[in-house]
């Protein structure tokens, strides 16, 4: 079945970086782009950006320009999201989600909790 | 781009209907028919309920319906059931490959 399996929870110091992985299975990885969305505790969903898994092109939300890097490894059918210069406000659950077209996300990972604390 | 505006809460009794609004601008909701709705239960990942304003993915009950008028999209849940109690988020394409979410609405089944 189609699924996205994300890496485990992370605890980071302010100023550090974190890299979250999202392994896809059950479908052709390069046929669907991948979005990244985060959710701070008790807050709404926040779109971070997306990557074209076929050619590696990315689009990042202006809010994260310069701090977020989206990559993928097609041989491993895995997408990655790296966020740098972490601050406490980056404490959140980070989700990857498959893009089915028409700006909809039809399959979601279970989320990766990233905690930024000194 | 700013978040789309949703009411923080909505409620209804079992069997009743509840409608959630999602207000954007002429640059996002009003400009494109790319509004989606997601349901999220506590501690779970979001689930796609509506896409392209009115379409339901397979497996989503027809109790869920979407609509749009001008810069405001709406999600209606008819025949409310206990399992419909959740947070609901709208999202819209905002041009230049950007996406924006709403602030979320907590639906309570009384």
PDB file of C-alpha atoms in Angstrom, chain A residues 21-98:
ATOM      1  CA  UNK A  21      13.557  11.931   5.965  1.00  0.00           C
ATOM      2  CA  UNK A  22      10.431  10.598   4.302  1.00  0.00           C
ATOM      3  CA  UNK A  23      10.623   7.184   2.635  1.00  0.00           C
ATOM      4  CA  UNK A  24       7.955   6.459   0.070  1.00  0.00           C
ATOM      5  CA  UNK A  25       6.702   3.032  -0.905  1.00  0.00           C
ATOM      6  CA  UNK A  26       3.841   1.487  -2.811  1.00  0.00           C
ATOM      7  CA  UNK A  27       3.988   3.836  -5.799  1.00  0.00           C
ATOM      8  CA  UNK A  28       6.393   5.276  -8.346  1.00  0.00           C
ATOM      9  CA  UNK A  29       8.324   7.840  -6.322  1.00  0.00           C
ATOM     10  CA  UNK A  30       9.208  10.117  -9.208  1.00  0.00           C
ATOM     11  CA  UNK A  31       5.625  10.368 -10.456  1.00  0.00           C
ATOM     12  CA  UNK A  32       4.517  12.531  -7.538  1.00  0.00           C
ATOM     13  CA  UNK A  33       6.008  15.621  -5.981  1.00  0.00           C
ATOM     14  CA  UNK A  34       6.392  15.856  -2.214  1.00  0.00           C
ATOM     15  CA  UNK A  35       5.230  18.659   0.042  1.00  0.00           C
ATOM     16  CA  UNK A  36       6.448  19.509   3.518  1.00  0.00           C
ATOM     17  CA  UNK A  37       4.103  20.948   6.128  1.00  0.00           C
ATOM     18  CA  UNK A  38       4.715  21.681   9.774  1.00  0.00           C
ATOM     19  CA  UNK A  39       2.471  22.147  12.792  1.00  0.00           C
ATOM     20  CA  UNK A  40       3.618  23.849  15.968  1.00  0.00           C
ATOM     21  CA  UNK A  41       1.988  22.657  19.198  1.00  0.00           C
ATOM     22  CA  UNK A  42      -1.672  23.693  19.247  1.00  0.00           C
ATOM     23  CA  UNK A  43      -1.263  25.617  16.004  1.00  0.00           C
ATOM     24  CA  UNK A  44      -2.409  25.381  12.426  1.00  0.00           C
ATOM     25  CA  UNK A  45      -0.722  23.693   9.509  1.00  0.00           C
ATOM     26  CA  UNK A  46       2.015  25.706   7.821  1.00  0.00           C
ATOM     27  CA  UNK A  47       3.187  24.957   4.315  1.00  0.00           C
ATOM     28  CA  UNK A  48       6.961  24.893   3.931  1.00  0.00           C
ATOM     29  CA  UNK A  49       7.574  23.941   0.332  1.00  0.00           C
ATOM     30  CA  UNK A  50       7.671  21.129  -2.169  1.00  0.00           C
ATOM     31  CA  UNK A  51      10.065  19.211  -4.346  1.00  0.00           C
ATOM     32  CA  UNK A  52       9.592  17.781  -7.793  1.00  0.00           C
ATOM     33  CA  UNK A  53      10.915  14.292  -7.144  1.00  0.00           C
ATOM     34  CA  UNK A  54      11.559  13.701 -10.847  1.00  0.00           C
ATOM     35  CA  UNK A  55      13.968  16.576 -11.490  1.00  0.00           C
ATOM     36  CA  UNK A  56      14.728  17.906  -8.003  1.00  0.00           C
ATOM     37  CA  UNK A  57      13.305  21.367  -8.584  1.00  0.00           C
ATOM     38  CA  UNK A  58      11.973  22.960  -5.426  1.00  0.00           C
ATOM     39  CA  UNK A  59       9.668  25.734  -4.305  1.00  0.00           C
ATOM     40  CA  UNK A  60       9.946  27.010  -0.745  1.00  0.00           C
ATOM     41  CA  UNK A  61       7.600  29.235   1.174  1.00  0.00           C
ATOM     42  CA  UNK A  62       8.971  32.740   1.433  1.00  0.00           C
ATOM     43  CA  UNK A  63       8.883  32.366   5.182  1.00  0.00           C
ATOM     44  CA  UNK A  64      11.537  29.644   5.036  1.00  0.00           C
ATOM     45  CA  UNK A  65      13.683  30.955   2.206  1.00  0.00           C
ATOM     46  CA  UNK A  66      17.316  30.468   3.007  1.00  0.00           C
ATOM     47  CA  UNK A  67      16.684  28.131   5.947  1.00  0.00           C
ATOM     48  CA  UNK A  68      15.054  25.111   4.397  1.00  0.00           C
ATOM     49  CA  UNK A  69      16.606  22.713   1.917  1.00  0.00           C
ATOM     50  CA  UNK A  70      14.529  20.102   0.130  1.00  0.00           C
ATOM     51  CA  UNK A  71      16.256  17.184  -1.530  1.00  0.00           C
ATOM     52  CA  UNK A  72      15.482  13.668  -2.650  1.00  0.00           C
ATOM     53  CA  UNK A  73      17.276  10.409  -3.383  1.00  0.00           C
ATOM     54  CA  UNK A  74      15.392   8.646  -6.145  1.00  0.00           C
ATOM     55  CA  UNK A  75      17.298   5.382  -5.700  1.00  0.00           C
ATOM     56  CA  UNK A  76      16.188   5.315  -2.062  1.00  0.00           C
ATOM     57  CA  UNK A  77      12.699   6.700  -2.847  1.00  0.00           C
ATOM     58  CA  UNK A  78      13.254   9.144  -0.035  1.00  0.00           C
ATOM     59  CA  UNK A  79      12.650  12.865   0.300  1.00  0.00           C
ATOM     60  CA  UNK A  80      14.481  15.031   2.810  1.00  0.00           C
ATOM     61  CA  UNK A  81      13.797  18.325   4.533  1.00  0.00           C
ATOM     62  CA  UNK A  82      16.650  20.119   6.253  1.00  0.00           C
ATOM     63  CA  UNK A  83      15.980  23.172   8.401  1.00  0.00           C
ATOM     64  CA  UNK A  84      18.910  25.238   9.616  1.00  0.00           C
ATOM     65  CA  UNK A  85      19.485  27.934  12.238  1.00  0.00           C
ATOM     66  CA  UNK A  86      16.879  26.355  14.452  1.00  0.00           C
ATOM     67  CA  UNK A  87      15.105  28.419  17.062  1.00  0.00           C
ATOM     68  CA  UNK A  88      12.539  27.536  19.696  1.00  0.00           C
ATOM     69  CA  UNK A  89       9.700  28.577  17.386  1.00  0.00           C
ATOM     70  CA  UNK A  90      10.682  25.740  15.055  1.00  0.00           C
ATOM     71  CA  UNK A  91       9.489  23.201  17.609  1.00  0.00           C
ATOM     72  CA  UNK A  92       6.781  21.387  15.679  1.00  0.00           C
ATOM     73  CA  UNK A  93       5.642  18.216  14.009  1.00  0.00           C
ATOM     74  CA  UNK A  94       6.971  18.077  10.463  1.00  0.00           C
ATOM     75  CA  UNK A  95       4.961  16.184   7.851  1.00  0.00           C
ATOM     76  CA  UNK A  96       5.745  15.063   4.350  1.00  0.00           C
ATOM     77  CA  UNK A  97       2.770  14.649   2.040  1.00  0.00           C
ATOM     78  CA  UNK A  98       2.423  13.292  -1.473  1.00  0.00           C
TER      79      UNK A  98
END
